[in-house]
Amino acid sequence: MGLDVRPAPTRRRAKAGASAPPPDRGARARLSRLDIKISPYLLISPFYLVFAVFGAFPLLFTLWMSLRDRELASGKDEFIGLRNYTELLGDSAFLNAVVNTLGMFVIATVPQLLLALLLANALNRRLRGSTLFRVGMMMPLITSTVAVAVVFTQLFDTDFGLVNWLLGLVGVDPIAWQSDRWWSWVAISVMVDWRWTGYNALIYLAAMQAIPKDLYEAAAIDGASRRRQFWQITVPMLRPTILFTAIVSTIGGLQLFTEPVLFDNGDTDGGSTGQFQTVAMYMFDSAFSNDDYGYGAAVAWMIFLLIIVFSLVNFMFIRRMGGVR
Amino acid sequence: MGSPRRSRRGRGLAALAAVLTGVMVAGTACGGDDDGGAGGKITLTVDTFGEFGYEELFKQYEAQHPNIKIRSRKVSDLDTYKPQLQRWIGTGSGAGDVVAIEEGLLPTYMQQANKFVNLFDHGGAALKENFLDWKWQMGLTPDGKQLMALGTDIGPLGMCYRKDLFAKAGLPTERDEVTKLWPTWDDFLKRGQEFQGKVSGTKWLDGPQALLRVTVLQEAGKGPGYSYFDKSNNFVVDSNPAVRTAFDTVLKFQQAKLTANMQIFTPPWQTGLKRDAFATVPCPAWMLGGIEEYSGDYGKGKWDVAGIPGGAGYWGGSWLAVPKQTKHPKEAAELAKFLTSPQGQLGAFKSANTFPSSPKLYSDPAVAQASNPYFNNAPVGKIFGDAASQVKPVHLGPKNEDVRQELENVLVAVGEGKTQPGQAWTEGVDKARGVSD
C-alpha cells in the first residue's frame, strides 16, 4: 500500500519550518504541495485502515472461502469453484430459510414502521413529560437482545407460557408458538418490534421537528384537518427519513439471528422442520453445526445479495410513495 | 477533494476512526491472557457440557496443587457445545486446556488427532488398566501411536420414572415390579397408554430424542455393532435394519402422542421436570445428575430408577483431551489424568452419578453398593453396574451427530403434527443423507 512513505514528508516539513529559514524554496514548495495532496488522505486513513481490517478483509476472505469445500473438524480444504453456489440454488432448506426471512421481515417491519410513525406523531405534540416518553422509547434498544429473547421465549412457551395462559383466560386454545410456522414468525416479529419500534419513532420524531411550522399553519388556514396534515405534509416531508429507516430495517431484518436462535433454545435449525430458520441461521447451521464452512460462506454472500436487492426494491417503492413534490 | 463540506466529513471520519482504534487498543489490553495470574498461578480452563460432577474434584485438585487454579466452563447442552469446540479446535484458539469430548464427537476429532497432545508423552501408557478395554481403545488413534483422549464415564442405561405419578395412575411403584412392567418397548408403549388414560396433563416420556438415542444404540449393539455409519464410515441409515427398527419404535410413541416432544437439558425440558410434564426419562447413568440438578428440591424423592425396556444398552460417555493450543500441556495433561483416574471417576460418580469406565471401581463398595438418596435410595451402583457388564460398543462415524439431529427433528415434527408419520422415514433418510458428507 505504500503506507510507509506518507508520514515522512509531513514530519520533515514540520521540522524544517521550525528550525531554520528555508534552505531550498523549490523543495519546500514541493513538500507543501505534497502536503496538500496527501495530508487529507492521511487524516482519513484510520477509517479506511479499520475498514480494511474489519470490513474488506473478512468480506474477501468469505468470498474466497465460499469457493472452497472446507471442514474444520476433519481438516478438509479444497477449491471447488462455484459449486457451493449452484448447490445452494437447488437447496430446498436454503429456499425455505429465504422465505422465512422475508416473511418475518414483512410482518415485523411493516407494522413496526407504521407504529413508529404514529408514535412519533403523537410525541411531536406538546405533552407533559415528553422527555420521559422519548427516553422510555429507547429503553428496549439498550436492553440486551439475549435478555429480551429469553424473556419473550418464556412468554411464548407453548405449555407454560404467559401468553397462552392469558389467551386461555379468554377461552382461546393454546397456540403452538414454536411448532407452527406462522405463529413462530409472529412471536419472533413481536420481539423484533418491541426492540426497534422506539428507535425508529425517535428518528421520525427528529425529522418531524425539522419540518417548518408555517407549512402546518398554512394548511390549517386552508382548513386541513390534523389527519390530512399528517398524510399530506408530514409523511411526504419525511420521505427521505422513511427511506433511511426502511433500508436500515431491511439490513437488520434480513440478518435476523439472535431472536429466532434463542427462540429455538440456542439451536440454529429453526424448529423441527426449519419453520423459523432464517438465512443467517442457515449460514450458521451450515458453517458451524454441519462444519461446512465453504457452504456457510456462500450463504453469507447470498445474504449480501439479498440485502442489496431488497434495499433497491424498498428504495424504489418509497420513492414512488406519497407522490407529492 | 476540496469542498469544505467534504473535508469536514473527512475529519469526522478520522476522529471516529481514531476513537475506534483507541477502543480496539483498549480492548486488546483487557483481553490479555490472565494465565500469568496473581502469585504466578497457572489457570487451567476445563470445558465440559451437561453434568460431569467435577466441582468437588476441582477444589480437591486446587488444594493439592497450590500453583493451579481451575476455571470451569460448563455448557448445559451438547448441541450448543459441539460447534464451539469445533471452532476452537479448528481455528487453533479459544479452547480450554482440558476439553471434554462426547463419544459422538470423538470420531470427528480422531481425524485431526494432531491438534491434540499425545498423552503417551505424559505417562499415559501406564494408565491402560484403569479403563475398560474398549473405552481405552477408542481414545487411541487408529495406528495406536497416539493416546488422544482418556475415558471418563460410560452411560449404561436405566429408566427413570416418577414414583408419585405412577402411584396416581395405579401402576406399581417398587422398582423391581416396575422393571417387570416393560420387558420390551411394546410393553412400555402399552403401559404408557394406560398411564395417560389415568393421569391427564402428563405425558409418558420426555421426548423422541432420548428415546431414539437409546433404541438406536440398543439395536446397533444387538446387531451389527454400528448405527448410522458402518465401520468404514459409509452412510448406512437407509440399509441398516438396526436404525430402521429403532426409528419405527420411536415413531410409534410419537403417533400415540406419548411424549412431551422435549429435548433433554433444554429450558423447556428443565421446566417440564418441575411441572410434571412427563413421567419417565430414559436414563443413562449420567442423566441422574441432570435430573437432580434441574428438578432441584421439587423432584427429591419423587424419582426412582428401574431397568430399561429392550435389553441392555448404553448412551454416551465422554473422554477428556488436551488440545495442542494449550500453553500448559504438562499441567493440563496431569489434570486430565487426575480427573480420569479411578479416584477422579469415583468423585464424579458420587457427585453426578456419571458411571465410571474404570473396571477397578466396579468391585469397589463405593460404587457397587452405591445408592442415590435423591432417587429414593435406588441402588444405582448395582443397576448400572449390571448394565455396564453387558455393554457392547457401537462404532460411530464422524458425522454421527449431524445425522442424529436430522432424524430427531423429523420425529419431533411428527409429534407436532407437522410431518405425516408415513413420510417420516423417507424424509429422515433424505435429510440425514444431506448432512452426511
mmCIF file of N, CA, C and O in Angstrom, chain B residues 83-167:
data_model
loop_
_atom_site.group_PDB
_atom_site.id
_atom_site.type_symbol
_atom_site.label_atom_id
_atom_site.label_comp_id
_atom_site.label_asym_id
_atom_site.label_seq_id
_atom_site.Cartn_x
_atom_site.Cartn_y
_atom_site.Cartn_z
ATOM 1 N N PRO B 83 -20.549 -27.042 18.272
ATOM 2 C CA PRO B 83 -19.950 -26.092 17.336
ATOM 3 C C PRO B 83 -18.867 -25.223 17.975
ATOM 4 O O PRO B 83 -17.913 -24.833 17.304
ATOM 5 N N GLN B 84 -19.018 -24.917 19.246
ATOM 6 C CA GLN B 84 -17.987 -24.117 19.927
ATOM 7 C C GLN B 84 -16.657 -24.847 19.885
ATOM 8 O O GLN B 84 -15.631 -24.294 19.496
ATOM 9 N N LEU B 85 -16.696 -26.100 20.299
ATOM 10 C CA LEU B 85 -15.467 -26.887 20.361
ATOM 11 C C LEU B 85 -14.842 -26.994 18.970
ATOM 12 O O LEU B 85 -13.630 -26.854 18.800
ATOM 13 N N GLN B 86 -15.727 -27.199 17.983
ATOM 14 C CA GLN B 86 -15.236 -27.327 16.619
ATOM 15 C C GLN B 86 -14.472 -26.076 16.176
ATOM 16 O O GLN B 86 -13.433 -26.153 15.556
ATOM 17 N N ARG B 87 -15.032 -24.926 16.540
ATOM 18 C CA ARG B 87 -14.424 -23.661 16.164
ATOM 19 C C ARG B 87 -13.081 -23.499 16.879
ATOM 20 O O ARG B 87 -12.095 -23.120 16.274
ATOM 21 N N TRP B 88 -13.089 -23.788 18.174
ATOM 22 C CA TRP B 88 -11.855 -23.628 18.937
ATOM 23 C C TRP B 88 -10.749 -24.504 18.389
ATOM 24 O O TRP B 88 -9.624 -24.076 18.196
ATOM 25 N N ILE B 89 -11.090 -25.770 18.143
ATOM 26 C CA ILE B 89 -10.060 -26.704 17.694
ATOM 27 C C ILE B 89 -9.655 -26.373 16.258
ATOM 28 O O ILE B 89 -8.478 -26.343 15.915
ATOM 29 N N GLY B 90 -10.656 -26.067 15.427
ATOM 30 C CA GLY B 90 -10.376 -25.789 14.023
ATOM 31 C C GLY B 90 -9.523 -24.563 13.823
ATOM 32 O O GLY B 90 -8.619 -24.547 12.993
ATOM 33 N N THR B 91 -9.792 -23.510 14.593
ATOM 34 C CA THR B 91 -9.047 -22.272 14.384
ATOM 35 C C THR B 91 -7.810 -22.204 15.256
ATOM 36 O O THR B 91 -7.019 -21.279 15.136
ATOM 37 N N GLY B 92 -7.652 -23.153 16.146
ATOM 38 C CA GLY B 92 -6.439 -23.192 16.954
ATOM 39 C C GLY B 92 -6.409 -22.222 18.101
ATOM 40 O O GLY B 92 -5.347 -21.946 18.655
ATOM 41 N N SER B 93 -7.553 -21.646 18.461
ATOM 42 C CA SER B 93 -7.540 -20.804 19.653
ATOM 43 C C SER B 93 -8.901 -20.779 20.317
ATOM 44 O O SER B 93 -9.924 -20.976 19.660
ATOM 45 N N GLY B 94 -8.906 -20.550 21.612
ATOM 46 C CA GLY B 94 -10.164 -20.435 22.342
ATOM 47 C C GLY B 94 -10.507 -21.638 23.204
ATOM 48 O O GLY B 94 -11.284 -21.527 24.138
ATOM 49 N N ALA B 95 -9.937 -22.796 22.873
ATOM 50 C CA ALA B 95 -10.307 -23.999 23.622
ATOM 51 C C ALA B 95 -9.725 -23.962 25.027
ATOM 52 O O ALA B 95 -8.717 -23.291 25.278
ATOM 53 N N GLY B 96 -10.356 -24.678 25.933
ATOM 54 C CA GLY B 96 -9.817 -24.814 27.273
ATOM 55 C C GLY B 96 -8.554 -25.660 27.244
ATOM 56 O O GLY B 96 -8.179 -26.227 26.220
ATOM 57 N N ASP B 97 -7.894 -25.756 28.398
ATOM 58 C CA ASP B 97 -6.681 -26.564 28.465
ATOM 59 C C ASP B 97 -7.028 -28.050 28.503
ATOM 60 O O ASP B 97 -6.261 -28.893 28.060
ATOM 61 N N VAL B 98 -8.198 -28.332 29.062
ATOM 62 C CA VAL B 98 -8.717 -29.698 29.034
ATOM 63 C C VAL B 98 -10.129 -29.602 28.467
ATOM 64 O O VAL B 98 -10.916 -28.768 28.910
ATOM 65 N N VAL B 99 -10.434 -30.403 27.454
ATOM 66 C CA VAL B 99 -11.783 -30.342 26.885
ATOM 67 C C VAL B 99 -12.434 -31.708 26.940
ATOM 68 O O VAL B 99 -11.768 -32.737 26.786
ATOM 69 N N ALA B 100 -13.738 -31.703 27.191
ATOM 70 C CA ALA B 100 -14.489 -32.948 27.182
ATOM 71 C C ALA B 100 -14.930 -33.227 25.752
ATOM 72 O O ALA B 100 -15.334 -32.325 25.032
ATOM 73 N N ILE B 101 -14.816 -34.482 25.333
ATOM 74 C CA ILE B 101 -15.276 -34.874 24.003
ATOM 75 C C ILE B 101 -16.259 -36.014 24.166
ATOM 76 O O ILE B 101 -15.921 -37.067 24.697
ATOM 77 N N GLU B 102 -17.467 -35.773 23.718
ATOM 78 C CA GLU B 102 -18.507 -36.784 23.855
ATOM 79 C C GLU B 102 -18.269 -37.880 22.823
ATOM 80 O O GLU B 102 -17.622 -37.649 21.801
ATOM 81 N N GLU B 103 -18.823 -39.050 23.073
ATOM 82 C CA GLU B 103 -18.497 -40.181 22.192
ATOM 83 C C GLU B 103 -18.892 -39.931 20.740
ATOM 84 O O GLU B 103 -18.208 -40.353 19.831
ATOM 85 N N GLY B 104 -19.994 -39.184 20.526
ATOM 86 C CA GLY B 104 -20.414 -38.909 19.161
ATOM 87 C C GLY B 104 -19.453 -37.981 18.437
ATOM 88 O O GLY B 104 -19.379 -37.976 17.210
ATOM 89 N N LEU B 105 -18.717 -37.169 19.188
ATOM 90 C CA LEU B 105 -17.795 -36.227 18.574
ATOM 91 C C LEU B 105 -16.400 -36.815 18.411
ATOM 92 O O LEU B 105 -15.607 -36.356 17.601
ATOM 93 N N LEU B 106 -16.112 -37.835 19.203
ATOM 94 C CA LEU B 106 -14.760 -38.374 19.207
ATOM 95 C C LEU B 106 -14.258 -38.779 17.814
ATOM 96 O O LEU B 106 -13.141 -38.425 17.441
ATOM 97 N N PRO B 107 -15.089 -39.496 17.016
ATOM 98 C CA PRO B 107 -14.589 -39.902 15.695
ATOM 99 C C PRO B 107 -14.192 -38.711 14.825
ATOM 100 O O PRO B 107 -13.249 -38.794 14.049
ATOM 101 N N THR B 108 -14.921 -37.593 14.962
ATOM 102 C CA THR B 108 -14.591 -36.404 14.183
ATOM 103 C C THR B 108 -13.193 -35.908 14.534
ATOM 104 O O THR B 108 -12.400 -35.574 13.663
ATOM 105 N N TYR B 109 -12.928 -35.840 15.830
ATOM 106 C CA TYR B 109 -11.642 -35.291 16.234
ATOM 107 C C TYR B 109 -10.514 -36.287 16.051
ATOM 108 O O TYR B 109 -9.354 -35.897 15.923
ATOM 109 N N MET B 110 -10.864 -37.578 16.006
ATOM 110 C CA MET B 110 -9.859 -38.586 15.737
ATOM 111 C C MET B 110 -9.200 -38.335 14.383
ATOM 112 O O MET B 110 -8.043 -38.643 14.174
ATOM 113 N N GLN B 111 -9.973 -37.736 13.447
ATOM 114 C CA GLN B 111 -9.403 -37.425 12.132
ATOM 115 C C GLN B 111 -8.345 -36.339 12.227
ATOM 116 O O GLN B 111 -7.572 -36.136 11.319
ATOM 117 N N GLN B 112 -8.395 -35.599 13.310
ATOM 118 C CA GLN B 112 -7.445 -34.498 13.474
ATOM 119 C C GLN B 112 -6.694 -34.647 14.783
ATOM 120 O O GLN B 112 -6.548 -33.696 15.548
ATOM 121 N N ALA B 113 -6.236 -35.845 15.034
ATOM 122 C CA ALA B 113 -5.581 -36.127 16.307
ATOM 123 C C ALA B 113 -4.357 -35.237 16.515
ATOM 124 O O ALA B 113 -3.956 -34.967 17.647
ATOM 125 N N ASN B 114 -3.785 -34.754 15.395
ATOM 126 C CA ASN B 114 -2.590 -33.907 15.539
ATOM 127 C C ASN B 114 -2.881 -32.572 16.212
ATOM 128 O O ASN B 114 -1.970 -31.842 16.565
ATOM 129 N N LYS B 115 -4.157 -32.239 16.399
ATOM 130 C CA LYS B 115 -4.485 -30.995 17.102
ATOM 131 C C LYS B 115 -4.488 -31.199 18.615
ATOM 132 O O LYS B 115 -4.767 -30.272 19.367
ATOM 133 N N PHE B 116 -4.253 -32.453 19.032
ATOM 134 C CA PHE B 116 -4.284 -32.737 20.466
ATOM 135 C C PHE B 116 -2.946 -33.283 20.939
ATOM 136 O O PHE B 116 -2.202 -33.896 20.171
ATOM 137 N N VAL B 117 -2.686 -33.030 22.212
ATOM 138 C CA VAL B 117 -1.448 -33.512 22.823
ATOM 139 C C VAL B 117 -1.494 -35.040 22.903
ATOM 140 O O VAL B 117 -2.530 -35.620 23.207
ATOM 141 N N ASN B 118 -0.363 -35.669 22.575
ATOM 142 C CA ASN B 118 -0.272 -37.114 22.720
ATOM 143 C C ASN B 118 -0.029 -37.440 24.187
ATOM 144 O O ASN B 118 1.029 -37.160 24.740
ATOM 145 N N LEU B 119 -1.025 -38.044 24.811
ATOM 146 C CA LEU B 119 -0.920 -38.284 26.250
ATOM 147 C C LEU B 119 0.090 -39.395 26.576
ATOM 148 O O LEU B 119 0.475 -39.552 27.721
ATOM 149 N N PHE B 120 0.520 -40.133 25.566
ATOM 150 C CA PHE B 120 1.626 -41.070 25.786
ATOM 151 C C PHE B 120 2.885 -40.316 26.216
ATOM 152 O O PHE B 120 3.722 -40.855 26.924
ATOM 153 N N ASP B 121 3.011 -39.071 25.751
ATOM 154 C CA ASP B 121 4.180 -38.271 26.134
ATOM 155 C C ASP B 121 4.105 -37.820 27.586
ATOM 156 O O ASP B 121 5.042 -37.233 28.106
ATOM 157 N N HIS B 122 2.973 -38.023 28.201
ATOM 158 C CA HIS B 122 2.824 -37.574 29.584
ATOM 159 C C HIS B 122 2.480 -38.761 30.481
ATOM 160 O O HIS B 122 1.647 -38.665 31.372
ATOM 161 N N GLY B 123 3.084 -39.873 30.203
ATOM 162 C CA GLY B 123 2.911 -41.043 31.061
ATOM 163 C C GLY B 123 1.580 -41.735 30.891
ATOM 164 O O GLY B 123 1.104 -42.396 31.821
ATOM 165 N N GLY B 124 0.969 -41.626 29.723
ATOM 166 C CA GLY B 124 -0.346 -42.217 29.513
ATOM 167 C C GLY B 124 -0.331 -43.743 29.454
ATOM 168 O O GLY B 124 -1.297 -44.401 29.837
ATOM 169 N N ALA B 125 0.798 -44.314 28.989
ATOM 170 C CA ALA B 125 0.837 -45.763 28.760
ATOM 171 C C ALA B 125 0.531 -46.542 30.035
ATOM 172 O O ALA B 125 -0.067 -47.618 30.000
ATOM 173 N N ALA B 126 0.926 -45.991 31.154
ATOM 174 C CA ALA B 126 0.754 -46.698 32.426
ATOM 175 C C ALA B 126 -0.709 -46.787 32.853
ATOM 176 O O ALA B 126 -1.039 -47.487 33.804
ATOM 177 N N LEU B 127 -1.584 -46.053 32.148
ATOM 178 C CA LEU B 127 -2.958 -45.939 32.631
ATOM 179 C C LEU B 127 -3.899 -46.987 32.053
ATOM 180 O O LEU B 127 -5.065 -47.049 32.421
ATOM 181 N N LYS B 128 -3.372 -47.806 31.125
ATOM 182 C CA LYS B 128 -4.234 -48.685 30.342
ATOM 183 C C LYS B 128 -5.209 -49.487 31.200
ATOM 184 O O LYS B 128 -6.407 -49.533 30.930
ATOM 185 N N GLU B 129 -4.709 -50.114 32.263
ATOM 186 C CA GLU B 129 -5.625 -50.995 33.006
ATOM 187 C C GLU B 129 -6.585 -50.228 33.904
ATOM 188 O O GLU B 129 -7.406 -50.826 34.579
ATOM 189 N N ASN B 130 -6.495 -48.900 33.873
ATOM 190 C CA ASN B 130 -7.501 -48.125 34.590
ATOM 191 C C ASN B 130 -8.848 -48.128 33.872
ATOM 192 O O ASN B 130 -9.842 -47.665 34.418
ATOM 193 N N PHE B 131 -8.853 -48.578 32.603
ATOM 194 C CA PHE B 131 -10.063 -48.403 31.795
ATOM 195 C C PHE B 131 -10.580 -49.718 31.242
ATOM 196 O O PHE B 131 -9.806 -50.664 31.037
ATOM 197 N N LEU B 132 -11.891 -49.748 30.974
ATOM 198 C CA LEU B 132 -12.455 -50.840 30.182
ATOM 199 C C LEU B 132 -11.709 -50.860 28.863
ATOM 200 O O LEU B 132 -11.407 -49.804 28.300
ATOM 201 N N ASP B 133 -11.463 -52.051 28.340
ATOM 202 C CA ASP B 133 -10.602 -52.132 27.175
ATOM 203 C C ASP B 133 -11.127 -51.303 25.997
ATOM 204 O O ASP B 133 -10.389 -50.559 25.364
ATOM 205 N N TRP B 134 -12.433 -51.402 25.707
ATOM 206 C CA TRP B 134 -12.960 -50.675 24.530
ATOM 207 C C TRP B 134 -12.925 -49.171 24.738
ATOM 208 O O TRP B 134 -12.733 -48.393 23.808
ATOM 209 N N LYS B 135 -13.094 -48.754 25.975
ATOM 210 C CA LYS B 135 -13.047 -47.322 26.268
ATOM 211 C C LYS B 135 -11.629 -46.799 26.016
ATOM 212 O O LYS B 135 -11.447 -45.717 25.450
ATOM 213 N N TRP B 136 -10.640 -47.569 26.402
ATOM 214 C CA TRP B 136 -9.238 -47.206 26.192
ATOM 215 C C TRP B 136 -8.925 -47.177 24.698
ATOM 216 O O TRP B 136 -8.363 -46.200 24.192
ATOM 217 N N GLN B 137 -9.370 -48.229 23.984
ATOM 218 C CA GLN B 137 -9.088 -48.327 22.546
ATOM 219 C C GLN B 137 -9.654 -47.132 21.781
ATOM 220 O O GLN B 137 -9.037 -46.620 20.858
ATOM 221 N N MET B 138 -10.844 -46.700 22.156
ATOM 222 C CA MET B 138 -11.472 -45.612 21.406
ATOM 223 C C MET B 138 -10.733 -44.295 21.566
ATOM 224 O O MET B 138 -10.849 -43.401 20.738
ATOM 225 N N GLY B 139 -9.944 -44.169 22.615
ATOM 226 C CA GLY B 139 -9.169 -42.938 22.809
ATOM 227 C C GLY B 139 -7.856 -42.937 22.047
ATOM 228 O O GLY B 139 -7.141 -41.933 22.045
ATOM 229 N N LEU B 140 -7.526 -44.075 21.420
ATOM 230 C CA LEU B 140 -6.281 -44.183 20.659
ATOM 231 C C LEU B 140 -6.520 -43.852 19.191
ATOM 232 O O LEU B 140 -7.586 -44.138 18.657
ATOM 233 N N THR B 141 -5.515 -43.276 18.523
ATOM 234 C CA THR B 141 -5.616 -43.114 17.074
ATOM 235 C C THR B 141 -5.567 -44.501 16.435
ATOM 236 O O THR B 141 -5.063 -45.443 17.040
ATOM 237 N N PRO B 142 -6.101 -44.631 15.192
ATOM 238 C CA PRO B 142 -6.172 -45.954 14.573
ATOM 239 C C PRO B 142 -4.816 -46.673 14.515
ATOM 240 O O PRO B 142 -4.759 -47.890 14.633
ATOM 241 N N ASP B 143 -3.731 -45.923 14.357
ATOM 242 C CA ASP B 143 -2.426 -46.587 14.302
ATOM 243 C C ASP B 143 -1.895 -46.930 15.700
ATOM 244 O O ASP B 143 -0.830 -47.519 15.832
ATOM 245 N N GLY B 144 -2.640 -46.519 16.713
ATOM 246 C CA GLY B 144 -2.249 -46.867 18.072
ATOM 247 C C GLY B 144 -1.078 -46.079 18.622
ATOM 248 O O GLY B 144 -0.592 -46.356 19.711
ATOM 249 N N LYS B 145 -0.597 -45.089 17.871
ATOM 250 C CA LYS B 145 0.606 -44.380 18.312
ATOM 251 C C LYS B 145 0.305 -43.186 19.195
ATOM 252 O O LYS B 145 1.184 -42.679 19.881
ATOM 253 N N GLN B 146 -0.885 -42.675 19.105
ATOM 254 C CA GLN B 146 -1.210 -41.501 19.917
ATOM 255 C C GLN B 146 -2.372 -41.796 20.850
ATOM 256 O O GLN B 146 -3.408 -42.313 20.421
ATOM 257 N N LEU B 147 -2.173 -41.439 22.097
ATOM 258 C CA LEU B 147 -3.275 -41.508 23.046
ATOM 259 C C LEU B 147 -3.901 -40.123 23.061
ATOM 260 O O LEU B 147 -3.363 -39.181 23.620
ATOM 261 N N MET B 148 -5.045 -39.990 22.347
ATOM 262 C CA MET B 148 -5.610 -38.655 22.167
ATOM 263 C C MET B 148 -6.495 -38.260 23.337
ATOM 264 O O MET B 148 -6.571 -37.095 23.691
ATOM 265 N N ALA B 149 -7.189 -39.240 23.900
ATOM 266 C CA ALA B 149 -8.162 -38.881 24.931
ATOM 267 C C ALA B 149 -8.286 -39.987 25.961
ATOM 268 O O ALA B 149 -8.099 -41.165 25.643
ATOM 269 N N LEU B 150 -8.582 -39.582 27.170
ATOM 270 C CA LEU B 150 -8.758 -40.534 28.264
ATOM 271 C C LEU B 150 -10.235 -40.613 28.631
ATOM 272 O O LEU B 150 -10.901 -39.585 28.774
ATOM 273 N N GLY B 151 -10.717 -41.840 28.824
ATOM 274 C CA GLY B 151 -12.146 -42.031 29.085
ATOM 275 C C GLY B 151 -12.568 -41.485 30.432
ATOM 276 O O GLY B 151 -11.823 -41.542 31.406
ATOM 277 N N THR B 152 -13.761 -40.935 30.474
ATOM 278 C CA THR B 152 -14.310 -40.527 31.759
ATOM 279 C C THR B 152 -15.361 -41.552 32.169
ATOM 280 O O THR B 152 -15.060 -42.520 32.836
ATOM 281 N N ASP B 153 -16.570 -41.361 31.686
ATOM 282 C CA ASP B 153 -17.648 -42.225 32.130
ATOM 283 C C ASP B 153 -18.208 -43.027 30.969
ATOM 284 O O ASP B 153 -17.886 -42.764 29.800
ATOM 285 N N ILE B 154 -19.041 -43.984 31.289
ATOM 286 C CA ILE B 154 -19.837 -44.643 30.258
ATOM 287 C C ILE B 154 -21.294 -44.504 30.691
ATOM 288 O O ILE B 154 -21.567 -44.180 31.843
ATOM 289 N N GLY B 155 -22.182 -44.725 29.759
ATOM 290 C CA GLY B 155 -23.588 -44.466 30.094
ATOM 291 C C GLY B 155 -24.488 -45.685 30.036
ATOM 292 O O GLY B 155 -25.386 -45.747 29.202
ATOM 293 N N PRO B 156 -24.292 -46.679 30.930
ATOM 294 C CA PRO B 156 -25.221 -47.811 30.940
ATOM 295 C C PRO B 156 -26.631 -47.313 31.247
ATOM 296 O O PRO B 156 -26.812 -46.319 31.953
ATOM 297 N N LEU B 157 -27.611 -48.028 30.724
ATOM 298 C CA LEU B 157 -28.970 -47.481 30.732
ATOM 299 C C LEU B 157 -29.874 -48.012 31.828
ATOM 300 O O LEU B 157 -29.835 -49.198 32.165
ATOM 301 N N GLY B 158 -30.682 -47.129 32.354
ATOM 302 C CA GLY B 158 -31.805 -47.498 33.204
ATOM 303 C C GLY B 158 -33.000 -46.685 32.731
ATOM 304 O O GLY B 158 -32.927 -45.984 31.713
ATOM 305 N N MET B 159 -34.104 -46.780 33.432
ATOM 306 C CA MET B 159 -35.261 -45.947 33.087
ATOM 307 C C MET B 159 -35.683 -45.203 34.341
ATOM 308 O O MET B 159 -36.053 -45.816 35.346
ATOM 309 N N CYS B 160 -35.594 -43.889 34.307
ATOM 310 C CA CYS B 160 -36.024 -43.098 35.447
ATOM 311 C C CYS B 160 -37.539 -42.912 35.374
ATOM 312 O O CYS B 160 -38.087 -42.713 34.288
ATOM 313 N N TYR B 161 -38.184 -43.003 36.496
ATOM 314 C CA TYR B 161 -39.643 -42.828 36.482
ATOM 315 C C TYR B 161 -40.095 -42.085 37.722
ATOM 316 O O TYR B 161 -39.437 -42.098 38.760
ATOM 317 N N ARG B 162 -41.253 -41.446 37.590
ATOM 318 C CA ARG B 162 -41.819 -40.672 38.688
ATOM 319 C C ARG B 162 -42.711 -41.567 39.532
ATOM 320 O O ARG B 162 -43.834 -41.894 39.152
ATOM 321 N N LYS B 163 -42.169 -41.912 40.680
ATOM 322 C CA LYS B 163 -42.864 -42.817 41.583
ATOM 323 C C LYS B 163 -44.264 -42.281 41.964
ATOM 324 O O LYS B 163 -45.254 -43.007 41.933
ATOM 325 N N ASP B 164 -44.304 -40.996 42.273
ATOM 326 C CA ASP B 164 -45.577 -40.413 42.734
ATOM 327 C C ASP B 164 -46.637 -40.441 41.635
ATOM 328 O O ASP B 164 -47.810 -40.723 41.881
ATOM 329 N N LEU B 165 -46.201 -40.168 40.397
ATOM 330 C CA LEU B 165 -47.181 -40.165 39.304
ATOM 331 C C LEU B 165 -47.629 -41.578 38.957
ATOM 332 O O LEU B 165 -48.784 -41.801 38.571
ATOM 333 N N PHE B 166 -46.712 -42.535 39.097
ATOM 334 C CA PHE B 166 -47.077 -43.929 38.868
ATOM 335 C C PHE B 166 -48.163 -44.346 39.863
ATOM 336 O O PHE B 166 -49.112 -45.050 39.514
ATOM 337 N N ALA B 167 -47.996 -43.909 41.109
ATOM 338 C CA ALA B 167 -48.982 -44.246 42.130
ATOM 339 C C ALA B 167 -50.340 -43.671 41.752
ATOM 340 O O ALA B 167 -51.383 -44.325 41.864
#
